[in-house]
Coordinates of C-alpha atoms in Angstrom, one line a residue:
X1 CA -21.9 -2.8 32.9
X2 CA -19.4 -1.6 35.3
X3 CA -17.0 -0.7 32.2
X4 CA -18.9 1.2 31.0
X5 CA -19.8 3.2 34.2
X6 CA -16.2 3.2 34.4
X7 CA -15.7 4.8 31.4
X8 CA -18.3 7.2 32.0
X9 CA -16.6 7.9 35.6
X10 CA -13.2 8.9 33.8
X11 CA -14.6 11.0 30.9
X12 CA -13.9 9.3 28.7
X13 CA -17.1 8.6 27.4
X14 CA -20.3 11.1 27.5
X15 CA -23.4 10.0 29.4
X16 CA -25.5 10.4 26.9
X17 CA -24.0 7.6 24.5
X18 CA -23.8 5.0 27.9
X19 CA -27.2 3.4 26.6
X20 CA -26.2 3.2 22.9
X21 CA -22.4 1.3 23.7
X22 CA -24.6 -1.1 26.0
X23 CA -27.1 -1.6 23.4
X24 CA -24.0 -1.8 20.7
X25 CA -22.5 -4.6 23.4
X26 CA -25.6 -6.5 23.5
X27 CA -26.2 -6.6 20.1
X28 CA -22.4 -8.3 19.6
X29 CA -22.9 -11.1 21.9
X30 CA -19.9 -13.0 20.3
X31 CA -17.6 -10.4 20.9
X32 CA -15.7 -9.1 23.8
X33 CA -17.3 -5.4 25.5
X34 CA -14.7 -3.7 25.3
X35 CA -13.5 -4.6 21.5
X36 CA -17.4 -3.3 20.7
X37 CA -16.4 -0.3 21.9
X38 CA -13.8 0.3 20.3
X39 CA -14.6 -1.0 17.1
X40 CA -17.4 1.2 17.0
X41 CA -15.9 4.7 17.8
X42 CA -17.4 4.7 21.1
X43 CA -13.7 5.4 23.1
X44 CA -10.2 4.0 21.9
X45 CA -8.3 1.3 22.7
X46 CA -5.2 3.4 24.7
X47 CA -7.8 5.0 26.8
X48 CA -9.6 1.7 26.9
X49 CA -6.9 -0.7 28.1
X50 CA -5.9 1.3 31.2
X51 CA -9.8 1.4 33.1
X52 CA -10.3 -3.0 32.0
X53 CA -7.1 -3.4 33.2
X54 CA -8.1 -1.5 36.7
X55 CA -11.5 -2.7 36.1
X56 CA -10.1 -7.0 36.0
X57 CA -7.6 -5.9 38.9
X58 CA -4.3 -6.7 35.9
X59 CA -1.3 -5.4 34.7
X60 CA -0.9 -3.6 31.6
X61 CA 1.6 -4.8 30.0
X62 CA 3.9 -3.0 26.7
X63 CA 5.2 -5.8 24.8
X64 CA 6.2 -3.7 22.1
X65 CA 10.1 -4.6 22.9
X66 CA 9.8 -7.9 25.1
X67 CA 11.7 -10.5 24.7
X68 CA 10.6 -14.2 24.6
X69 CA 12.7 -17.2 26.2
X70 CA 12.4 -20.1 24.1
X71 CA 11.3 -22.4 27.0
X72 CA 8.5 -19.8 27.8
X73 CA 7.3 -20.4 23.9
X74 CA 7.2 -24.6 23.9
X75 CA 5.5 -24.2 27.6
X76 CA 2.5 -23.1 25.4
X77 CA -0.6 -25.3 23.3
X78 CA -0.4 -24.0 20.1
X79 CA -4.2 -24.2 19.2
X80 CA -4.4 -21.6 22.1
X81 CA -1.7 -19.2 20.7
X82 CA -3.7 -18.7 17.6
X83 CA -7.4 -19.4 18.9
X84 CA -7.3 -17.5 21.9
X85 CA -4.8 -14.8 21.0
X86 CA -2.6 -15.9 24.4
X87 CA 0.6 -15.0 24.9
X88 CA 3.1 -16.0 26.6
X89 CA 5.3 -13.6 28.1
X90 CA 7.4 -15.8 30.6
X91 CA 7.6 -18.6 33.2
X92 CA 9.1 -19.1 36.3
X93 CA 8.9 -20.7 40.1
X94 CA 5.6 -23.3 38.1
X95 CA 4.2 -19.6 36.9
X96 CA 3.4 -18.6 33.4
X97 CA 2.4 -15.3 32.7
X98 CA 0.3 -14.4 29.5
X99 CA -0.7 -11.9 28.1
X100 CA -4.4 -12.1 27.1
X101 CA -6.1 -8.9 25.0
X102 CA -9.7 -10.0 26.1
X103 CA -10.2 -10.9 30.4
X104 CA -13.6 -11.2 30.0
X105 CA -12.9 -14.7 28.6
X106 CA -11.8 -16.5 31.7
X107 CA -12.9 -19.8 30.1
X108 CA -9.5 -19.7 27.8
X109 CA -7.4 -18.5 31.0
X110 CA -9.3 -22.5 32.5
X111 CA -7.9 -24.7 29.6
X112 CA -4.7 -23.0 29.7
X113 CA -4.2 -24.1 33.1
X114 CA -5.2 -27.2 33.0
X115 CA -3.4 -28.1 29.8
X116 CA -0.2 -27.0 30.8
X117 CA -0.5 -27.8 34.3
X118 CA 1.2 -24.9 35.2
X119 CA -0.3 -21.7 37.3
X120 CA -1.4 -19.0 34.7
X121 CA -1.1 -15.4 35.5
X122 CA -2.7 -13.1 33.2
X123 CA -1.4 -10.0 32.2
X124 CA -3.4 -6.9 29.7
X125 CA -2.4 -5.8 26.2
X126 CA -3.4 -4.7 23.3
X127 CA -4.5 -7.3 21.0
X128 CA -2.9 -6.2 18.0
X129 CA 0.3 -6.4 20.1
X130 CA 0.0 -9.9 20.9
X131 CA -0.9 -10.5 17.4
X132 CA 2.5 -9.2 15.9
X133 CA 4.4 -11.3 18.3
X134 CA 2.2 -14.5 17.7
X135 CA 3.0 -14.0 14.1
X136 CA 7.0 -13.1 14.7
X137 CA 7.7 -16.5 17.1
X138 CA 5.3 -18.5 15.6
X139 CA 4.8 -17.6 12.0
X140 CA 2.2 -16.7 9.4
X141 CA -0.6 -19.2 9.1
X142 CA 1.5 -21.1 12.3
X143 CA -1.1 -22.6 13.3
X144 CA -2.0 -24.3 10.2
X145 CA 0.9 -25.9 10.3
X146 CA 1.1 -27.3 13.6
X147 CA -2.2 -28.3 14.2
X148 CA -4.2 -28.3 10.9
X149 CA -6.4 -27.1 12.6
X150 CA -8.8 -30.0 14.0
X151 CA -12.2 -27.9 14.6
X152 CA -12.8 -26.4 10.9
X153 CA -13.4 -23.0 11.1
X154 CA -15.4 -21.0 8.0
X155 CA -12.2 -19.5 5.6
X156 CA -11.6 -15.7 6.2
X157 CA -11.0 -15.6 2.0
X158 CA -14.4 -15.6 -0.4
X159 CA -13.9 -16.1 -3.7
X160 CA -16.1 -14.3 -6.3
X161 CA -15.2 -16.5 -8.7
X162 CA -15.7 -19.8 -9.4
X163 CA -12.6 -22.5 -9.5
X164 CA -11.7 -25.5 -11.4
X165 CA -9.6 -28.8 -10.5
X166 CA -8.6 -31.5 -12.6
X167 CA -7.7 -35.1 -11.0
X168 CA -4.8 -35.3 -10.7
X169 CA -2.3 -35.8 -7.2
X170 CA -0.9 -32.4 -7.0
X171 CA -4.4 -30.7 -7.5
X172 CA -6.0 -32.9 -4.8
X173 CA -2.9 -32.2 -2.5
X174 CA -3.4 -27.8 -2.9
X175 CA -7.0 -28.5 -2.1
X176 CA -7.1 -29.7 1.2
X177 CA -8.4 -28.1 4.0
X178 CA -4.5 -27.5 5.8
X179 CA -3.5 -26.2 2.4
X180 CA -6.3 -23.8 1.3
X181 CA -6.7 -22.3 5.0
X182 CA -2.9 -21.6 4.9
X183 CA -2.6 -19.9 1.3
X184 CA -6.1 -17.6 3.1
X185 CA -3.8 -16.7 5.8
X186 CA -1.3 -15.4 3.7
X187 CA -3.8 -13.9 1.8
X188 CA -5.6 -12.0 4.8
X189 CA -2.4 -11.3 6.4
X190 CA -1.1 -9.4 3.2
X191 CA -4.8 -7.6 3.5
X192 CA -4.7 -6.7 6.7
X193 CA -1.0 -5.5 6.8
X194 CA -1.9 -3.0 3.7
X195 CA 0.7 -5.1 2.1
X196 CA 0.7 -3.8 -2.1
X197 CA 2.5 -7.1 -3.0
X198 CA 3.6 -10.5 -2.1
X199 CA 6.9 -12.4 -3.2
X200 CA 7.0 -16.1 -2.3
X201 CA 10.5 -17.1 -3.1
X202 CA 11.6 -21.0 -3.3
X203 CA 15.1 -21.1 -2.6
X204 CA 17.4 -24.0 -1.5
X205 CA 16.6 -24.2 2.0
X206 CA 13.0 -23.5 2.0
X207 CA 10.4 -21.0 1.1
X208 CA 10.7 -17.5 1.9
X209 CA 7.7 -14.9 2.2
X210 CA 8.0 -11.0 2.0
X211 CA 5.2 -8.5 1.5
X212 CA 5.6 -5.2 0.3
X213 CA 4.6 -2.4 3.0
X214 CA 4.4 1.1 1.5
X215 CA 7.3 0.6 -1.1
X216 CA 9.8 -2.1 1.7
X217 CA 9.9 -5.4 0.9
X218 CA 9.4 -6.8 4.9
X219 CA 10.4 -10.5 5.4
X220 CA 8.2 -13.4 7.5
X221 CA 8.7 -15.2 9.9
X222 CA 7.6 -18.7 9.2
X223 CA 7.5 -22.4 10.7
X224 CA 10.4 -24.2 8.5
X225 CA 7.4 -27.1 8.5
X226 CA 6.0 -24.9 5.5
X227 CA 8.5 -26.3 3.2
X228 CA 6.4 -29.5 2.9
X229 CA 3.9 -27.9 1.6
X230 CA 5.6 -25.6 -1.0
X231 CA 3.9 -27.7 -3.7
X232 CA 1.1 -27.6 -2.5
X233 CA 1.0 -23.9 -1.5
X234 CA 1.8 -23.1 -5.1
X235 CA -0.4 -25.8 -6.8
X236 CA -3.1 -23.6 -4.9
X237 CA -2.6 -20.2 -5.8
X238 CA -2.8 -21.5 -9.2
X239 CA -5.8 -23.3 -9.4
X240 CA -7.4 -19.8 -7.3
X241 CA -6.0 -17.9 -10.3
X242 CA -7.4 -20.2 -12.8
X243 CA -3.8 -21.5 -14.4
X244 CA -2.2 -24.8 -15.5
X245 CA -0.7 -26.7 -12.4
X246 CA 0.9 -28.7 -14.7
X247 CA 3.0 -26.2 -16.4
X248 CA 6.2 -25.7 -14.5
X249 CA 8.2 -24.3 -16.9
X250 CA 6.7 -21.5 -18.6
X251 CA 5.3 -18.1 -17.0
X252 CA 2.1 -17.8 -15.9
X253 CA -0.3 -14.7 -15.0
X254 CA -3.5 -14.6 -13.5
X255 CA -6.1 -13.2 -11.6
X256 CA -7.8 -13.9 -8.5
X257 CA -10.9 -11.5 -7.4
X258 CA -11.8 -11.8 -3.6
X259 CA -13.1 -10.7 -0.5
X260 CA -11.9 -10.7 2.4
X261 CA -13.2 -9.3 6.1
X262 CA -15.9 -8.5 3.1
X263 CA -13.3 -6.0 1.1
X264 CA -12.8 -7.0 -2.2
X265 CA -9.4 -7.7 -3.4
X266 CA -7.9 -7.6 -6.7
X267 CA -4.8 -10.0 -7.0
X268 CA -2.7 -10.2 -10.1
X269 CA -0.9 -13.1 -9.9
X270 CA 2.4 -13.8 -12.1
X271 CA 4.5 -17.0 -11.9
X272 CA 8.1 -17.7 -12.9
X273 CA 10.0 -20.5 -13.3
X274 CA 13.3 -20.4 -11.1
X275 CA 16.4 -22.2 -10.3
X276 CA 14.7 -24.4 -7.0
X277 CA 11.2 -23.9 -7.9
X278 CA 8.1 -21.4 -9.1
X279 CA 8.9 -17.9 -7.8
X280 CA 5.3 -16.1 -7.4
X281 CA 4.3 -12.4 -6.9
X282 CA 0.9 -11.6 -6.2
X283 CA -0.2 -7.4 -6.6
X284 CA -2.8 -7.0 -4.2
X285 CA -5.1 -4.0 -5.3
X286 CA -7.7 -3.7 -2.5
X287 CA -10.4 -1.6 -3.9
X288 CA -12.0 -1.0 -0.5
X289 CA -9.2 1.0 0.8
X290 CA -9.0 3.0 -2.2
X291 CA -10.1 6.8 -2.2
X292 CA -9.6 8.3 -5.7
X293 CA -9.5 12.2 -4.8
X294 CA -7.3 14.7 -6.0
X295 CA -6.7 16.6 -2.9
X296 CA -5.8 13.6 -0.7
X297 CA -2.5 12.9 -3.4
X298 CA -0.2 14.6 -1.4
X299 CA 0.5 18.0 -4.0
X300 CA 1.6 20.9 -2.0
X301 CA -1.5 23.6 -3.2
X302 CA 0.4 25.3 -6.0
X303 CA 1.2 21.9 -7.8
X304 CA -2.2 21.3 -7.3
X305 CA -3.5 24.2 -8.9
X306 CA -1.1 24.5 -11.7
X307 CA -2.4 20.6 -12.7
X308 CA -6.1 21.4 -11.6
X309 CA -5.7 23.9 -14.5
X310 CA -4.1 21.5 -16.9
X311 CA -6.3 18.9 -16.6
X312 CA -9.2 21.6 -17.3
X313 CA -8.4 22.4 -20.8
X314 CA -10.1 21.2 -23.4
X315 CA -7.8 19.6 -25.4
X316 CA -4.6 18.6 -25.2
X317 CA -2.5 15.5 -23.9
X318 CA -1.7 15.6 -19.7
X319 CA 1.5 13.1 -19.2
X320 CA 2.5 11.6 -15.8
X321 CA 5.4 10.3 -15.0
X322 CA 7.2 7.1 -12.9
X323 CA 8.6 3.9 -12.3
X324 CA 6.4 1.3 -11.5
X325 CA 4.5 0.8 -7.7
X326 CA 5.2 5.5 -8.0
X327 CA 1.3 5.9 -7.7
X328 CA 0.7 7.2 -11.5
X329 CA -3.0 5.2 -11.8
X330 CA -4.2 6.4 -8.8
X331 CA -2.6 10.6 -10.5
X332 CA -4.9 9.9 -13.4
X333 CA -8.2 8.5 -11.7
X334 CA -8.1 10.8 -9.0
X335 CA -7.7 13.6 -12.8
X336 CA -10.9 12.0 -14.1
X337 CA -12.6 12.0 -10.9
X338 CA -12.7 15.6 -10.3
X339 CA -13.1 16.7 -13.9
X340 CA -16.0 14.2 -14.4
X341 CA -19.2 15.0 -14.4
X342 CA -22.5 14.5 -16.7
X343 CA -21.2 16.7 -19.2
X344 CA -19.0 14.7 -19.9
X345 CA -17.8 11.5 -22.1
X346 CA -14.9 10.1 -20.5
X347 CA -13.3 6.3 -22.2
X348 CA -10.2 4.5 -20.8
X349 CA -8.0 1.7 -22.5
X350 CA -5.9 0.3 -19.6
X351 CA -4.3 -3.4 -19.1
X352 CA -5.7 -4.6 -17.5
X353 CA -8.3 -2.2 -16.0
X354 CA -7.3 -2.1 -12.4
X355 CA -10.2 -0.4 -10.7
X356 CA -13.9 0.0 -12.0
X357 CA -14.9 3.7 -11.9
X358 CA -18.7 4.6 -11.9
X359 CA -20.1 7.1 -14.8
X360 CA -16.3 6.3 -16.8
X361 CA -16.9 4.2 -19.6
X362 CA -14.0 1.3 -19.5
X363 CA -12.3 -0.8 -21.8
X364 CA -9.5 -3.4 -21.5
X365 CA -7.0 -4.3 -24.3
X366 CA -6.2 -7.7 -25.4
X367 CA -3.4 -8.2 -27.4
X368 CA -4.2 -11.9 -28.5
X369 CA -7.0 -10.6 -30.7
X370 CA -5.3 -7.6 -31.3
X371 CA -7.4 -5.1 -29.2
X372 CA -4.4 -2.9 -28.7
X373 CA -3.9 0.6 -27.6
X374 CA -3.3 1.8 -31.5
X375 CA -6.2 -0.2 -32.1
X376 CA -8.7 0.5 -29.7
X377 CA -7.8 4.1 -29.9
X378 CA -8.9 4.5 -33.1
X379 CA -12.2 2.9 -32.5
X380 CA -12.8 4.9 -29.7
X381 CA -13.0 7.8 -31.1
X382 CA -16.0 7.6 -33.2
X383 CA -17.5 6.6 -29.8
X384 CA -18.0 11.0 -28.9
X385 CA -15.5 10.8 -26.4
X386 CA -14.4 14.5 -24.6
X387 CA -11.7 12.6 -22.2
X388 CA -9.5 9.9 -23.0
X389 CA -7.0 8.1 -20.4
X390 CA -4.3 5.2 -22.3
X391 CA -3.4 3.6 -19.7
X392 CA 0.2 3.8 -21.5
X393 CA 2.4 4.9 -24.2
X394 CA 4.7 2.6 -25.4
X395 CA 5.0 2.3 -28.8
X396 CA 4.8 4.6 -31.9
X397 CA 1.5 3.5 -33.3
X398 CA 0.0 4.8 -29.8
X399 CA 1.7 8.2 -29.1
X400 CA 0.8 8.9 -32.5
X401 CA -3.3 8.0 -31.8
X402 CA -3.1 9.7 -28.4
X403 CA -1.6 12.8 -31.0
X404 CA -4.4 12.6 -33.0
X405 CA -7.2 12.4 -30.6
X406 CA -6.0 15.8 -29.0
X407 CA -5.7 17.5 -32.1
X408 CA -9.1 16.6 -32.8
X409 CA -10.0 18.6 -29.9
X410 CA -9.4 16.1 -26.7
X411 CA -8.4 15.9 -23.7
X412 CA -5.8 12.6 -23.1
X413 CA -4.2 11.6 -20.1
X414 CA -1.5 8.9 -20.0
X415 CA 1.4 8.1 -18.4
X416 CA 4.7 7.2 -20.0
X417 CA 8.0 5.2 -18.0
X418 CA 10.4 8.3 -17.9
X419 CA 13.0 9.4 -14.9
X420 CA 12.0 13.0 -14.4
X421 CA 9.2 15.4 -16.3
X422 CA 11.1 17.1 -19.7
X423 CA 12.7 13.3 -20.4
X424 CA 8.9 13.2 -21.1
X425 CA 9.4 15.1 -24.8
X426 CA 12.0 13.4 -25.8
X427 CA 10.9 9.7 -24.7
X428 CA 8.7 10.4 -27.3
X429 CA 10.5 11.8 -30.0
X430 CA 12.4 8.7 -29.7
X431 CA 10.1 6.7 -30.5
X432 CA 9.6 8.1 -33.7
X433 CA 7.1 11.0 -32.8
X434 CA 7.4 14.5 -35.1
X435 CA 9.2 17.1 -32.9
X436 CA 6.7 19.6 -33.8
X437 CA 3.4 17.4 -33.1
X438 CA 5.0 16.8 -29.6
X439 CA 5.7 20.3 -28.6
X440 CA 1.8 21.3 -30.2
X441 CA -0.3 19.2 -27.9
X442 CA 1.4 18.1 -24.9
X443 CA 0.4 21.0 -21.6
X444 CA 2.0 19.5 -19.6
X445 CA 3.6 16.3 -17.6
X446 CA 3.5 15.3 -14.1
X447 CA 6.9 13.5 -12.4
X448 CA 5.8 11.7 -9.5
X449 CA 7.1 9.0 -6.9
X450 CA 6.2 7.6 -3.4
X451 CA 7.8 8.6 -0.1
X452 CA 7.0 7.1 3.9
X453 CA 5.1 9.3 5.5
X454 CA 5.8 9.8 8.6
X455 CA 3.9 7.6 11.6
X456 CA 1.7 10.2 13.0
X457 CA 1.4 8.6 16.6
X458 CA 4.8 8.4 17.3
X459 CA 6.2 11.4 15.5
X460 CA 8.8 14.1 17.2
X461 CA 10.1 16.9 16.7
X462 CA 14.5 17.2 16.7
X463 CA 17.3 19.3 15.8
X464 CA 19.4 18.1 13.2
X465 CA 23.3 18.6 12.6
X466 CA 23.3 20.7 9.1
X467 CA 26.5 18.9 8.7
X468 CA 24.8 15.9 7.7
X469 CA 22.3 17.2 5.6
X470 CA 22.6 17.0 1.8
X471 CA 24.2 19.5 0.7
X472 CA 21.1 20.1 -1.1
X473 CA 19.4 20.4 1.5
X474 CA 17.6 24.1 2.1
X475 CA 19.1 24.2 6.1
X476 CA 22.7 23.7 4.7
X477 CA 24.2 27.0 5.5
X478 CA 25.9 28.7 2.4
X479 CA 23.8 29.4 -0.2
X480 CA 21.3 27.2 -1.3
X481 CA 21.4 25.2 -4.4
X482 CA 17.2 25.4 -4.6
X483 CA 15.3 28.6 -6.9
X484 CA 11.8 28.0 -5.1
X485 CA 11.0 30.8 -3.4
X486 CA 8.3 29.1 -1.5
X487 CA 10.8 26.4 -0.4
X488 CA 13.0 29.3 1.0
X489 CA 9.9 30.7 2.8
X490 CA 9.2 27.5 3.5
X491 CA 13.0 27.4 5.8
X492 CA 11.8 30.6 7.0
X493 CA 8.4 30.0 8.4
X494 CA 10.3 26.7 10.0
X495 CA 13.5 28.5 11.8
X496 CA 11.2 31.6 12.9
X497 CA 14.1 33.2 15.6
X498 CA 16.8 31.2 13.5
X499 CA 18.5 28.7 12.6
X500 CA 20.0 27.4 16.0
X501 CA 15.3 26.6 16.4
X502 CA 15.5 24.8 12.8
X503 CA 14.0 21.5 13.3
X504 CA 12.9 18.3 11.4
X505 CA 10.3 15.4 12.3
X506 CA 10.7 11.3 12.8
X507 CA 9.0 8.3 13.6
X508 CA 10.1 7.0 16.6
X509 CA 8.7 3.7 16.1
X510 CA 5.2 2.3 18.3
X511 CA 2.6 -0.2 17.7
X512 CA 0.7 1.6 15.1
X513 CA 3.9 1.8 13.2
X514 CA 5.3 -1.8 14.1
X515 CA 8.1 0.1 15.2
X516 CA 9.1 1.3 12.0
X517 CA 8.3 5.0 11.9
X518 CA 6.9 5.4 8.8
X519 CA 3.4 4.8 8.6
X520 CA 1.7 5.0 4.7
X521 CA 2.5 6.6 1.8
X522 CA 2.1 10.4 0.0
X523 CA 3.3 11.4 -3.3
X524 CA 6.2 13.8 -4.1
X525 CA 5.6 15.5 -7.9
X526 CA 7.7 17.8 -10.5
X527 CA 5.6 19.6 -12.6
X528 CA 6.3 21.1 -15.6
X529 CA 4.0 23.1 -18.3
X530 CA 5.1 23.8 -21.9
X531 CA 5.4 26.7 -22.5
X532 CA 6.4 28.7 -25.9
X533 CA 10.6 28.8 -25.8
X534 CA 10.1 25.0 -24.5
X535 CA 8.5 24.3 -27.4
X536 CA 10.8 25.7 -30.0
X537 CA 13.2 23.8 -28.0
X538 CA 11.3 20.8 -28.5
X539 CA 10.9 21.4 -32.1
X540 CA 14.5 22.0 -32.5
X541 CA 14.8 18.3 -30.9
X542 CA 18.0 19.9 -27.9
X543 CA 18.8 17.0 -25.4
X544 CA 16.4 16.8 -22.1
X545 CA 19.1 18.4 -19.9
X546 CA 18.2 22.0 -21.5
X547 CA 14.3 21.3 -21.4
X548 CA 15.0 21.1 -17.5
X549 CA 16.8 24.6 -17.4
X550 CA 14.4 26.1 -19.2
X551 CA 11.4 24.4 -17.1
X552 CA 13.6 25.7 -14.0
X553 CA 13.4 29.3 -15.1
X554 CA 10.2 29.1 -15.4
X555 CA 9.3 28.4 -12.2
X556 CA 9.4 24.1 -12.4
X557 CA 9.9 22.8 -9.0
X558 CA 11.7 19.6 -9.2
X559 CA 10.7 15.8 -7.1
X560 CA 13.4 16.9 -5.1
X561 CA 12.7 20.3 -4.1
X562 CA 9.2 19.2 -3.9
X563 CA 10.5 16.1 -1.3
X564 CA 12.9 18.9 0.8
X565 CA 9.7 21.0 1.1
X566 CA 7.3 17.8 2.5
X567 CA 10.9 17.3 5.0
X568 CA 10.4 20.8 5.8
X569 CA 6.7 20.9 6.3
X570 CA 6.6 17.7 8.8
X571 CA 4.7 14.5 6.6
X572 CA 8.6 13.1 6.0
X573 CA 11.7 12.4 6.0
X574 CA 15.3 13.5 5.2
X575 CA 16.2 10.1 4.5
X576 CA 13.4 8.9 2.2
X577 CA 13.6 11.9 -0.4
X578 CA 17.5 10.9 -0.7
X579 CA 15.8 7.1 -1.5
X580 CA 14.0 7.4 -4.2
X581 CA 15.0 11.0 -5.8
X582 CA 18.4 11.9 -6.9
X583 CA 20.3 15.0 -6.0
X584 CA 19.7 18.1 -8.3
X585 CA 22.9 18.9 -10.6
X586 CA 22.4 23.0 -10.0

């Protein structure tokens, strides 16, 4: 195969791997050879594309900042755009320049030339970049809306539970092949983009769809014809979530279990009536991409070491606090995986059970039949556990049962909704728990937030303007407001020869991060460990501010300070830390 010979000749593929690569290509005759090499890890796409361009005599183009004229878009047959992943780039003097990611598919280019009557000049571009442009210009689900796909293809979404629908007209519309395929495309696109939530929002002039990616909502371009399918889309989602499609006046909650490209995804569906129709928010829990490892939660070594000591204690309560979507459940699951073994019985009570874990007994609450957190905890104590995880301490009953469990020799993990770690103590006292019980059982509190991480593909260093940095940032001239010795050491290590050499990092934007400069998220943490002085303050019912000052004296690193440490080591940016944390008050 000439392509393999060219890769070996350029030292991009070891000669010893040539045979295996050829076998892999032969074993996948339905896939382009170069795509097989990339998927199997023989060569990286960015290294392979220039070789492929040379072999076919094509120009390799960068479409990351391409601007496509409307007349160029209108000249392109939609079914070839989506089915063959072809993107028109420009048109002049009877020639249509078209970007392809598969130069082996000559039939697609011949078909395009026949349908348009234009001379087609192919150029080579990364398939992901072509797909991004197609979605940007033709919209998510544009092929379904525009062509309704005369050739029926297999759905990419596999439902793991049987669904039922009545014989109403609305149900029949929702079950039409075109609507089913459109909804599947919305779900598949969200899963492929690593979205945590899908927002389907009815507005006066039509439908809006946004994906929450790395914590921020991102608008998705849609073909205007999608508005005609609004009711059918929502009805299809209701059927998939086993909800009542006739009920449009009351909120409804449901769940969809499905597989996308072999990955099992759990979707929690919330539907609420709005002024212009029903709004839908779906939370995607991608089980295939979740790895519960405490070392991968973003804790720096000092915080990880202290937190590990806390969770290894034989009894007591460890709390993780933060707003919704701040990674509390991930941290707790990771902590359980860190301590579980054959000699330990672990039981969890959750609402709902988000991720099923091996070697851990998990209970889902059911308020309608009386199985609340408090009721479940009473029964758990008779089930001989060593470690108990309570999904959330919501009320006095749950708090008292968690404390009772810790006093009888159990380790209890749970979550609270507070802005920082010291506020967890006052929050439990506000619920009605006696202060002496809180002080004697709560061993430590971890507050956390999620910040976006700088894309590793386009990460670059720059010299910051110190006067534009936040006042509490360690690089600002004058006395530091951060009492943390580790931060000061990080500054010294980073500065090297002096302030003139100070540098931070940012992402400039690339294909991998969709020009955003960020890819993925990590945690920033504020770990507060209870001590004798803090216990006395809790019993005296002092406010959270007093407890915070004492915790800082004992060496607590605040969320903001931990964020600055991750800015200094190149993990995230000043803007990200400023977005999710408030300035520390010195």
